Short mmCIF file of C-alpha atoms and ligand atoms in Angstrom, two decimals:
data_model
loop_
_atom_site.label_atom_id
_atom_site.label_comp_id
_atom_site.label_asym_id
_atom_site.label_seq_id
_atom_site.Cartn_x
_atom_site.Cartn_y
_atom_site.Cartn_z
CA UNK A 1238 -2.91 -26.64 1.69
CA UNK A 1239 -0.21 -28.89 1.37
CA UNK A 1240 1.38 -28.52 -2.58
CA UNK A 1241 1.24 -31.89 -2.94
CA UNK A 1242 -2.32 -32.67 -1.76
CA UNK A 1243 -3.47 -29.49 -3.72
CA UNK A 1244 -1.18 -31.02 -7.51
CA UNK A 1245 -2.97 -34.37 -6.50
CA UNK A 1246 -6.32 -32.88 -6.36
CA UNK A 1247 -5.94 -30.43 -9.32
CA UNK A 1248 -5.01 -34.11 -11.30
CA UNK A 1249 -7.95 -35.98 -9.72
CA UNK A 1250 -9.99 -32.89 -11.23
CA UNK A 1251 -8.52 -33.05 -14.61
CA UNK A 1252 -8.88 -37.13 -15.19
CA UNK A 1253 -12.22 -36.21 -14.13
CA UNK A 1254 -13.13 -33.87 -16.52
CA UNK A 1255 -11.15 -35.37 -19.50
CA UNK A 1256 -13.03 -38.75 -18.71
CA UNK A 1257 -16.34 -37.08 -18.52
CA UNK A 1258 -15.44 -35.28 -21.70
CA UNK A 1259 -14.35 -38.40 -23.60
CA UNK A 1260 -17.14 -40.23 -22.38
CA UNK A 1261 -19.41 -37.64 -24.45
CA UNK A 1262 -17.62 -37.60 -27.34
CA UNK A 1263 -19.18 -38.39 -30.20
CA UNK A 1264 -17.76 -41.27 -32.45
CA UNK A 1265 -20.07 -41.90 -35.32
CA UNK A 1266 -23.02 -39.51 -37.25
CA UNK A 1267 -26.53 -40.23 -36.49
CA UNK A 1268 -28.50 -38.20 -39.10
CA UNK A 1269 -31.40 -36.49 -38.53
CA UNK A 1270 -31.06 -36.36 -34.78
CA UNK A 1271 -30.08 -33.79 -32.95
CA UNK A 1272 -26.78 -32.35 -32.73
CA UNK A 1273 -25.07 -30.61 -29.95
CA UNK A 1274 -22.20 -28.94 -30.50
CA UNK A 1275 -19.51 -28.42 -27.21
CA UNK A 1276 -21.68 -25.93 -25.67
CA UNK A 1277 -24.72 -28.73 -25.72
CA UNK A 1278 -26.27 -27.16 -28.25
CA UNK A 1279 -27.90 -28.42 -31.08
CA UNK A 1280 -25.44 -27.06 -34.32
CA UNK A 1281 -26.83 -23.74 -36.03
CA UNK A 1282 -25.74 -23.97 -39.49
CA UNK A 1283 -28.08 -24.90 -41.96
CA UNK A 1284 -27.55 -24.76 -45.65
CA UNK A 1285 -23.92 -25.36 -45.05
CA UNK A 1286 -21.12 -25.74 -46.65
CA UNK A 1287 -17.16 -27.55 -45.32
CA UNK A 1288 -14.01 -25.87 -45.55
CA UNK A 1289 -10.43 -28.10 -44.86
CA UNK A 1290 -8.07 -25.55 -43.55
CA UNK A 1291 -4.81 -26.27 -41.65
CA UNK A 1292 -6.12 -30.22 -40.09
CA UNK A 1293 -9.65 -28.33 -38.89
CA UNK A 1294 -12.77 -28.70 -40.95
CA UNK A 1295 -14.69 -25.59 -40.81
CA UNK A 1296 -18.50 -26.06 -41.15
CA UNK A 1297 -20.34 -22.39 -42.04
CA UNK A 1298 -24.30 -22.19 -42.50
CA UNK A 1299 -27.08 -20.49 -42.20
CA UNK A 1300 -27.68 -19.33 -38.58
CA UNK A 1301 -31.79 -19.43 -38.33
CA UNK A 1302 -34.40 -18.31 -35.34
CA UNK A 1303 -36.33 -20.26 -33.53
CA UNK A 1304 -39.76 -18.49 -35.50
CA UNK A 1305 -37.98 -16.80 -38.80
CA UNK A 1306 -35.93 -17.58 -41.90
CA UNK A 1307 -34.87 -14.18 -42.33
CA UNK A 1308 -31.18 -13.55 -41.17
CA UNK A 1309 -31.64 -12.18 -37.40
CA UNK A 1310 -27.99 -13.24 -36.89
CA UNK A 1311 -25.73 -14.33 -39.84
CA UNK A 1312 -23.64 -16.94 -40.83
CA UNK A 1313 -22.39 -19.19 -37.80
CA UNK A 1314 -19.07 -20.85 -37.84
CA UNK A 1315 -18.48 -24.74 -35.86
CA UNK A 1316 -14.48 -26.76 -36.16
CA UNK A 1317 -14.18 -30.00 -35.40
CA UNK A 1318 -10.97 -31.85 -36.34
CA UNK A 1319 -12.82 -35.55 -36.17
CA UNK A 1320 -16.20 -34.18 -38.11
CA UNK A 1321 -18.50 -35.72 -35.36
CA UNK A 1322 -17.80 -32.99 -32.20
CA UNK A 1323 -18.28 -29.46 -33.04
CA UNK A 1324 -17.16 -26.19 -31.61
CA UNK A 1325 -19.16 -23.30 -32.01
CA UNK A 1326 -17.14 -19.96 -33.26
CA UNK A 1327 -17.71 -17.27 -33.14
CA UNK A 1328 -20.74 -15.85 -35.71
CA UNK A 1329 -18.79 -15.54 -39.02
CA UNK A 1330 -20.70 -12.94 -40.91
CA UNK A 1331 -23.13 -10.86 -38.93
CA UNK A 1332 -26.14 -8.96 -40.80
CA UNK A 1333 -26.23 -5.19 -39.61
CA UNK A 1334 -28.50 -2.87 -38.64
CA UNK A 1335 -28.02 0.34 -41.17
CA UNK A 1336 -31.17 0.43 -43.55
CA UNK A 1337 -28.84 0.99 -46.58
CA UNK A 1338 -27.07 -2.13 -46.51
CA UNK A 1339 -27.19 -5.32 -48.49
CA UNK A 1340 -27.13 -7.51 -45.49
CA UNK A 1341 -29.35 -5.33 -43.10
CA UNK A 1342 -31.04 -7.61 -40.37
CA UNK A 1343 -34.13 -9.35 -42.04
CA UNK A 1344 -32.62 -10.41 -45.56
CA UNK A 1345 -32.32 -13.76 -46.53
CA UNK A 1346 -28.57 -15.71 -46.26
CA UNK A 1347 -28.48 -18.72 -47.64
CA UNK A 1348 -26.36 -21.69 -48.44
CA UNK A 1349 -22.96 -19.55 -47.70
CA UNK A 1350 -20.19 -21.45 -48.74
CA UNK A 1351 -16.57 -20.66 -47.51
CA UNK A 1352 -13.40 -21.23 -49.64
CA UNK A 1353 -9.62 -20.35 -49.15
CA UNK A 1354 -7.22 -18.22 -52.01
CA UNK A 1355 -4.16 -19.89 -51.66
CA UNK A 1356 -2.84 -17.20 -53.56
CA UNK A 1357 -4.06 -14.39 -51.48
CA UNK A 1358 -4.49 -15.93 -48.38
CA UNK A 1359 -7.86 -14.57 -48.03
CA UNK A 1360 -10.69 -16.54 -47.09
CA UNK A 1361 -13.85 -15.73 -49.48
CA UNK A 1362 -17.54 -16.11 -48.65
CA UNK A 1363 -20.51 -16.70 -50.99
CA UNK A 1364 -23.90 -16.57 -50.47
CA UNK A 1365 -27.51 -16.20 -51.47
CA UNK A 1366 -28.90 -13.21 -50.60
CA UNK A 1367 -32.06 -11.84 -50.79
CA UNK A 1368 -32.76 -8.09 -49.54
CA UNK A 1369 -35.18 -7.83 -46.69
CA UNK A 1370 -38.60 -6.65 -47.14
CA UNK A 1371 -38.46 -8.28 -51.09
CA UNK A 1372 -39.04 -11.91 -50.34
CA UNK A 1373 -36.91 -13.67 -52.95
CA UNK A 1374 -37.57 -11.17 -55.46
CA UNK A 1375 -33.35 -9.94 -55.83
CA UNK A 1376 -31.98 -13.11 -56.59
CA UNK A 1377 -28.90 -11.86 -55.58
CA UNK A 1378 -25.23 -13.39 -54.75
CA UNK A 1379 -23.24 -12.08 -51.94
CA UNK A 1380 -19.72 -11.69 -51.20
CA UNK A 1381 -17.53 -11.37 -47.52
CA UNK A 1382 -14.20 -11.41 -47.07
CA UNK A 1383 -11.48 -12.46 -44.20
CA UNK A 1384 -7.73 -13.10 -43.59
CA UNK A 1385 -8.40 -15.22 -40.39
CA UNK A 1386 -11.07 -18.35 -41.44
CA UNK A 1387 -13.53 -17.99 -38.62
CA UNK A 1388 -13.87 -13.97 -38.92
CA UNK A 1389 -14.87 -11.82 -38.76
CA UNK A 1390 -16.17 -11.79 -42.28
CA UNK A 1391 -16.47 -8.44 -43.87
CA UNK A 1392 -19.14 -8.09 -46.58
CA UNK A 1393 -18.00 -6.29 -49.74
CA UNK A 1394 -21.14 -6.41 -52.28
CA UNK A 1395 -24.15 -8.48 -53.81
CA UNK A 1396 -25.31 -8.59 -57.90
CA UNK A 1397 -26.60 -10.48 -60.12
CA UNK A 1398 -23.99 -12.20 -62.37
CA UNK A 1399 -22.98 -12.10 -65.36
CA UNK A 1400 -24.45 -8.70 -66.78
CA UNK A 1401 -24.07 -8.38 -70.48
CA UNK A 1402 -23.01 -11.89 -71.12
CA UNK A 1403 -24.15 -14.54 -72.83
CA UNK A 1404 -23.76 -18.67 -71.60
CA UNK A 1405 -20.46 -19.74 -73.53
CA UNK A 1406 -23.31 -22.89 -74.91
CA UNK A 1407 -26.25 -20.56 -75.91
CA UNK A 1408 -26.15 -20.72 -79.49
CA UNK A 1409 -25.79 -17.78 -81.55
CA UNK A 1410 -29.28 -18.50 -83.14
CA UNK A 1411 -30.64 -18.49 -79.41
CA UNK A 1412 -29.09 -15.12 -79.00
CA UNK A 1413 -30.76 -13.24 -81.72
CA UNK A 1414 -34.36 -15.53 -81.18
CA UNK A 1415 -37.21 -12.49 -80.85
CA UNK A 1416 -39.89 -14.37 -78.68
CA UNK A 1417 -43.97 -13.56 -79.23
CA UNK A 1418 -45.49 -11.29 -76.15
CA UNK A 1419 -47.90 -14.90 -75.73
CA UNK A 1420 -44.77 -17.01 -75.07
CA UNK A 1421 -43.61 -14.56 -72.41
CA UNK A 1422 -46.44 -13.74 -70.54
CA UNK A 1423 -48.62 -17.46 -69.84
CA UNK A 1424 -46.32 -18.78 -67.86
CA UNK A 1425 -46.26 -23.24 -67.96
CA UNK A 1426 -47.60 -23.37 -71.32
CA UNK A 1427 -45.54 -25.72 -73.69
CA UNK A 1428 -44.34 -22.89 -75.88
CA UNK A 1429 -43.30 -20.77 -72.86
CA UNK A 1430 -41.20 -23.81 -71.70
CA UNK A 1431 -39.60 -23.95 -75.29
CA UNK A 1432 -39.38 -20.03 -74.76
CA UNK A 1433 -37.37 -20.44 -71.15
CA UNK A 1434 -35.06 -23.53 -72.76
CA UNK A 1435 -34.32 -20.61 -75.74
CA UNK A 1436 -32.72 -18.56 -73.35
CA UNK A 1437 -36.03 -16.33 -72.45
CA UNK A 1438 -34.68 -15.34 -69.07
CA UNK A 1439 -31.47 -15.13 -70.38
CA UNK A 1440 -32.70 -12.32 -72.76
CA UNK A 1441 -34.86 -10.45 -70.18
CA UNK A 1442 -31.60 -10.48 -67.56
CA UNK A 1443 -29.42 -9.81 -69.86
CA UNK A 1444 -28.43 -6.22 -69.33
CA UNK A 1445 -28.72 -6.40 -64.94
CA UNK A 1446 -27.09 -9.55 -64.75
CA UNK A 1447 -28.66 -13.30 -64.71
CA UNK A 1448 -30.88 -14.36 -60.94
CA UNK A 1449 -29.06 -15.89 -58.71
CA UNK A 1450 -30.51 -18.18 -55.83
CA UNK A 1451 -29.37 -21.89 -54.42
CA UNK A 1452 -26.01 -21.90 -54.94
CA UNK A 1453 -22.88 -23.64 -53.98
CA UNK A 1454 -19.10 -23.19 -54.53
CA UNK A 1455 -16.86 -25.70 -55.91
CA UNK A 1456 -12.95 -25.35 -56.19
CA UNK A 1457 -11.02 -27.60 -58.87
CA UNK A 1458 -7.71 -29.40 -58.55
CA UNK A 1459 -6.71 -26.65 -60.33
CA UNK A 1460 -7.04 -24.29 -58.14
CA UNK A 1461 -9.84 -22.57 -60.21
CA UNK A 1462 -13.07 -21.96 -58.69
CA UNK A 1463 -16.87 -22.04 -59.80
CA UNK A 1464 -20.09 -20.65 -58.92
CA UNK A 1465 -23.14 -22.67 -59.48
CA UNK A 1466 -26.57 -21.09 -58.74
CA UNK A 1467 -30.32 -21.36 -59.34
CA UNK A 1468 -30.87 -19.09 -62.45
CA UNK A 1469 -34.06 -18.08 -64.75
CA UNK A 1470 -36.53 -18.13 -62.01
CA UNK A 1471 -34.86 -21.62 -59.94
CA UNK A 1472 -35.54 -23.23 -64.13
CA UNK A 1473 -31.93 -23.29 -65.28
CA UNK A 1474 -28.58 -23.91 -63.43
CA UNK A 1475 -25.50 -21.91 -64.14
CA UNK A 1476 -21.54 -22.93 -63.80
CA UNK A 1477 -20.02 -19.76 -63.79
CA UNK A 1478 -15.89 -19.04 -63.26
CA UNK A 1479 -14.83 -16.94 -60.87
CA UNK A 1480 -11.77 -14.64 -60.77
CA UNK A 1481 -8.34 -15.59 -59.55
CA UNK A 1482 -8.88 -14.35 -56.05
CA UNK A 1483 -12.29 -15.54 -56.22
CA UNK A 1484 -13.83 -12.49 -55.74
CA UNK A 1485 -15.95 -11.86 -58.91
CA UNK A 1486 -17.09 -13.42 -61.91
CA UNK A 1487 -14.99 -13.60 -65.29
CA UNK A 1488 -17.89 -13.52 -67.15
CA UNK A 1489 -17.66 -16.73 -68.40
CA UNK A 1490 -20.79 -19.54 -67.52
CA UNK A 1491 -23.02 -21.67 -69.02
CA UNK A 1492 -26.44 -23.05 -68.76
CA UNK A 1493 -27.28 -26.63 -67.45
CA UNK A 1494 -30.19 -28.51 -68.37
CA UNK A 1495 -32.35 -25.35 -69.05
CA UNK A 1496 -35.84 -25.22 -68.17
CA UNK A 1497 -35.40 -28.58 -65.74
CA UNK A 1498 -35.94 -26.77 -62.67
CA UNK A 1499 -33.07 -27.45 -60.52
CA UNK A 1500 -32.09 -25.99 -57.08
CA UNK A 1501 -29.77 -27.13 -53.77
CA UNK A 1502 -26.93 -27.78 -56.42
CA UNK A 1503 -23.63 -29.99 -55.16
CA UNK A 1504 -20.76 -30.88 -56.80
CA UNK A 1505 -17.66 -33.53 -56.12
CA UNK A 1506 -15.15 -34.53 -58.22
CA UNK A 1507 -14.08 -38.04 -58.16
CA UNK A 1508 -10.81 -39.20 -60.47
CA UNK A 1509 -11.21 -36.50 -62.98
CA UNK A 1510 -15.46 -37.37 -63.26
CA UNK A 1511 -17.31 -34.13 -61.70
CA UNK A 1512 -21.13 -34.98 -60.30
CA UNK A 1513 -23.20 -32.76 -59.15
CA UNK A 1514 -26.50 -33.62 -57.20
CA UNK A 1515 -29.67 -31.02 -57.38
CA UNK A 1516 -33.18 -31.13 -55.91
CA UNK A 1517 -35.79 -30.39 -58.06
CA UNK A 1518 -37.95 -27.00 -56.60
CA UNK A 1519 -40.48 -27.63 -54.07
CA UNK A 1520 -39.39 -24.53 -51.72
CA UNK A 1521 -39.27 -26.95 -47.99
CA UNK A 1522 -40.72 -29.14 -49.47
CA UNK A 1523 -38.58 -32.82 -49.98
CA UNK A 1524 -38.97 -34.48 -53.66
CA UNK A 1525 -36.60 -36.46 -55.30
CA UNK A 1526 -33.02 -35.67 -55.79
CA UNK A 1527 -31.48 -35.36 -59.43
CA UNK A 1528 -28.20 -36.28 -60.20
CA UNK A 1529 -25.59 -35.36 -63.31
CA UNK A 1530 -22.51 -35.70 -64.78
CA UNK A 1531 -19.60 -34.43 -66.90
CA UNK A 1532 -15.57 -35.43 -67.84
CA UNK A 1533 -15.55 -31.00 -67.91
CA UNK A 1534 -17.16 -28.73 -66.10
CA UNK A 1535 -18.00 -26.95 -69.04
CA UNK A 1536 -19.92 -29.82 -70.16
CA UNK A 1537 -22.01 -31.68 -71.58
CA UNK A 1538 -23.55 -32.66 -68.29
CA UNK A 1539 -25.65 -35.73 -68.62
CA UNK A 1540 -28.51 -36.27 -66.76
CA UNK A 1541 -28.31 -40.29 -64.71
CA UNK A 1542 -30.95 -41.17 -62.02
CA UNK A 1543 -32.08 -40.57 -58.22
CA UNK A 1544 -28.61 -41.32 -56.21
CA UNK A 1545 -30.95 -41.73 -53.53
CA UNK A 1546 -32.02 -45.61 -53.49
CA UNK A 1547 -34.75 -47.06 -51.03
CA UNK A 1548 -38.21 -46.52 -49.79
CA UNK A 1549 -38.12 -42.76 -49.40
CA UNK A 1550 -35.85 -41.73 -52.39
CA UNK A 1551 -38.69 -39.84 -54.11
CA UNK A 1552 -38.49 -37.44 -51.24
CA UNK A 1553 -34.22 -37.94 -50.79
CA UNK A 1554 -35.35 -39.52 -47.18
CA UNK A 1555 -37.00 -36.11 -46.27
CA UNK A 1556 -34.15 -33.95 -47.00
CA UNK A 1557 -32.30 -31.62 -49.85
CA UNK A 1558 -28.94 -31.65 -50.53
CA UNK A 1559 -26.54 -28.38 -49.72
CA UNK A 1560 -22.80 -29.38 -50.26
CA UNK A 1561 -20.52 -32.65 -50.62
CA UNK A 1562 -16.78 -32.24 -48.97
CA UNK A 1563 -13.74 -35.24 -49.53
CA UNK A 1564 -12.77 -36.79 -46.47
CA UNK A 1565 -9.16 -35.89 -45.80
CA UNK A 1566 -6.65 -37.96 -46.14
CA UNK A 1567 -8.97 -41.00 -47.84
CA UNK A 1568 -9.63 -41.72 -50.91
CA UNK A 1569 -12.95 -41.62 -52.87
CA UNK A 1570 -14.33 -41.10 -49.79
CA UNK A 1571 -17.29 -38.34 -50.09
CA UNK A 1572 -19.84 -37.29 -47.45
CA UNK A 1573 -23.09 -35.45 -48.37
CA UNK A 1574 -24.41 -33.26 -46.25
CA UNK A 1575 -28.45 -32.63 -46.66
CA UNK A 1576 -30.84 -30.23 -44.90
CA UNK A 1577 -33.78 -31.48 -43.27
CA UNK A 1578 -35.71 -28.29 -42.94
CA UNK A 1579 -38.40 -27.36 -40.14
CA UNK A 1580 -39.95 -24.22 -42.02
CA UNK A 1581 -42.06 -23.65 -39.05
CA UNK A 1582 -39.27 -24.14 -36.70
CA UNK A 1583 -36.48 -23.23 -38.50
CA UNK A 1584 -33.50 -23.58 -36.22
CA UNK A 1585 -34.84 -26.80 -35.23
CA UNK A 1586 -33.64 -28.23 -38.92
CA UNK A 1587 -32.04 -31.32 -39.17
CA UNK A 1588 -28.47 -32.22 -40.77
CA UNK A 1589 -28.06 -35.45 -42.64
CA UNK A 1590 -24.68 -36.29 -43.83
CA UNK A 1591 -24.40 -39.96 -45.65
CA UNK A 1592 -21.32 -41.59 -47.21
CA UNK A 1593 -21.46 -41.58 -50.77
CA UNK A 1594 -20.62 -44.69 -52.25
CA UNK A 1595 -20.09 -45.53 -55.91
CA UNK A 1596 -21.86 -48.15 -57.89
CA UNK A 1597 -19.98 -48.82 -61.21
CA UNK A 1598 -18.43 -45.30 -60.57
CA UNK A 1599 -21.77 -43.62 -59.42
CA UNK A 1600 -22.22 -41.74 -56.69
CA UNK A 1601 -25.56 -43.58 -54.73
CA UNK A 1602 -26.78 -42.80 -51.23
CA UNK A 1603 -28.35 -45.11 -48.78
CA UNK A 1604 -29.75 -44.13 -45.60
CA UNK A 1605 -28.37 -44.88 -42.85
CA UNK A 1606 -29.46 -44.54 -38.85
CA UNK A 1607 -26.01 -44.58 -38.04
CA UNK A 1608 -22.67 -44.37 -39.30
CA UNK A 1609 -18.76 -43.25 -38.77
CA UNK A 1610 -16.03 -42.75 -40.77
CA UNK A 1611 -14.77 -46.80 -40.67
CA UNK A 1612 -17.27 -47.27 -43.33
CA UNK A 1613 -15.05 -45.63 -45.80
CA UNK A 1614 -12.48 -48.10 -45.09
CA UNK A 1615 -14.80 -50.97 -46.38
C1 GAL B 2572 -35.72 -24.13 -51.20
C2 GAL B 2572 -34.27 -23.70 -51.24
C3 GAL B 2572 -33.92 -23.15 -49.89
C4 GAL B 2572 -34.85 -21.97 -49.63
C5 GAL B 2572 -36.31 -22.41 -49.75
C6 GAL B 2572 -37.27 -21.25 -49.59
O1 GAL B 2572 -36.12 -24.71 -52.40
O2 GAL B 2572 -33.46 -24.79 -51.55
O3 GAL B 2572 -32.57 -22.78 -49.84
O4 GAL B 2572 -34.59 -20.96 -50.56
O5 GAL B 2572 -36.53 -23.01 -50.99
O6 GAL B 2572 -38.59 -21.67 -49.83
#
């Protein structure tokens, strides 16, 4: 074959293919639909959480079966640099099979959330865990590590936080309250909701460390990182520090709104106001998200309404929340990024990322069938 007839068909091919490529590129978000990612399939990664690294957003969650919730796989990996085409990674974390280990196959992973130690250079993963064959009985939170951010991520342990500390804003008299056997044990009553807002769970967990469940990870401007989880049986949130290399707790936390029963938590910080938007606890179940606020993230977080507005806000448009990421390079520009879950297909979950706009500085959402990016340039 002539070298120019073969260059001339070898460019032919490549127009071809970068045509038919561009020509299924995505250019705007259409949540709740499906979602192929560059192999054509539709994105494994539920319960996620974003990570900007290097121009690439990274976008880990929970990889589920077609039948299961229980972690047959791990936690998948997609980069995209334009957030609306996706290329799978490799899987991130995988469970194992050795009986002895935290993360043997059949636990529960969920919500991982990736962040990056700029001062280690070591890319940390959190999740919920739950050891398999115990339902959601361990209330754990675990911990993988990496130096390259799509993995292979290499577990190192899973606890309960906080053992033998008390919330920096439980009050000394809550500390030494002794509660009655009949406030502990009928669980709903008024007095045993008094009891869990005392600090009840606090007390029992005191000495093995606090539950953790839904949880999410948020890093500050300065460079200090939190852990916010589903404490006290999914009643109470915490806001707990982590260590420099974000590897363990400090010890330090405290409760928010105690005894409101609050899961799903996500947090942004916009100027130098945090919000964070919860669910309330209906296990797959959709209800109405809750949303708060604070000038510190040690608080006082005040409770403000629904951010979801419309016909289906009391069940946040069939959805619950799982993480809120900053566009790069805008400004006040915010994307939330809900779960739709299919508990009896569970891979076949839906991902529902809206813009967040503000309304006299509030973060609302309004559905939308349809969106991209421009609309933060409104
Ligand atoms: C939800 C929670 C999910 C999962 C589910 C199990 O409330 O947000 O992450 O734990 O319950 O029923």
């Amino acid at each position: 074959m002539p070298k120019r007839f073969f260059y001339s068909c070898s460019f032919l091919l490549w127009v071809s293919l970068a045509g038919l490529f561009a020509q299924n590129a995505r250019t705007s978000f259409k949540p709740g639909k499906l979602w192929p990612d560059d192999q054509g399939v539709h994105i494994n990664a539920h319960g996620g959480g974003m990570l900007y690294y290097r121009d690439t957003y990274y976008w880990f969650g929970e990889y589920k079966s077609d039948d299961s919730n229980s972690a047959l796989v791990g936690v998948s990996c997609y980069s995209s640099t334009d957030l609306y085409n996706w290329k799978r990674e490799p899987i991130a974390l995988s469970v194992v099979n050795d009986p002895a280990s935290d993360i043997r196959r059949g636990c529960i992973i969920e919500r991982p959330k990736v962040v990056y130690n700029k001062k280690t250079g070591i890319f940390v993963m959190w999740f919920h865990l739950e050891l398999a064959g115990r339902g959601y009985d361990a209330a754990r939170v675990g911990i993988a590590v990496s130096d390259r951010v799509t993995g292979p991520y290499r577990f190192i342990r899973s606890y309960r936080p906080n053992a033998g500390r008390w919330p920096d804003n439980m009050p000394l008299t809550e500390r030494t309250l002794a509660f009655s056997s009949s406030q502990e044990q009928e669980w709903w009553t008024p007095e045993w909701m008094a009891a869990v807002r005392q600090g009840l769970f606090v007390k029992r967990d005191f000495k093995d460390g606090q539950m953790s469940r839904d949880m999410t990870i948020f890093v500050d401007d300065d460079g200090k990182a939190y852990h916010i989880f589903a404490s006290e049986e999914n009643l109470t949130l915490d806001i707990a520090e982590l260590s420099d290399d974000y590897q363990s707790h400090t010890g330090k936390y405290i409760r928010v709104a105690p005894a409101g029963h609050n899961e799903a938590p996500a947090i942004l910080k916009n100027d130098s106001t945090y919000f964070m938007i919860t669910s309330g606890c209906t296990g797959w179940e959709p209800n109405a998200a809750r949303l708060f606020t604070a000038k510190n993230i040690w608080g006082p977080w005040t409770q403000l309404k629904n951010p979801w507005v419309g016909e289906k806000a009391g069940r946040s448009f069939d959805t619950q929340g799982t993480f809120v990421f900053p566009v790069a390079g805008e400004k006040h520009a915010f994307i939330f990024m809900a779960d739709r879950w299919r508990p009896e297909h569970p891979s076949d979950g839906r991902y529902v990322w809206i813009p967040i706009e503000f309304k006299d500085g509030v973060p609302v959402l309004n559905w939308k069938d349809e969106w991209s990016l421009d609309e933060f340039d409104r």
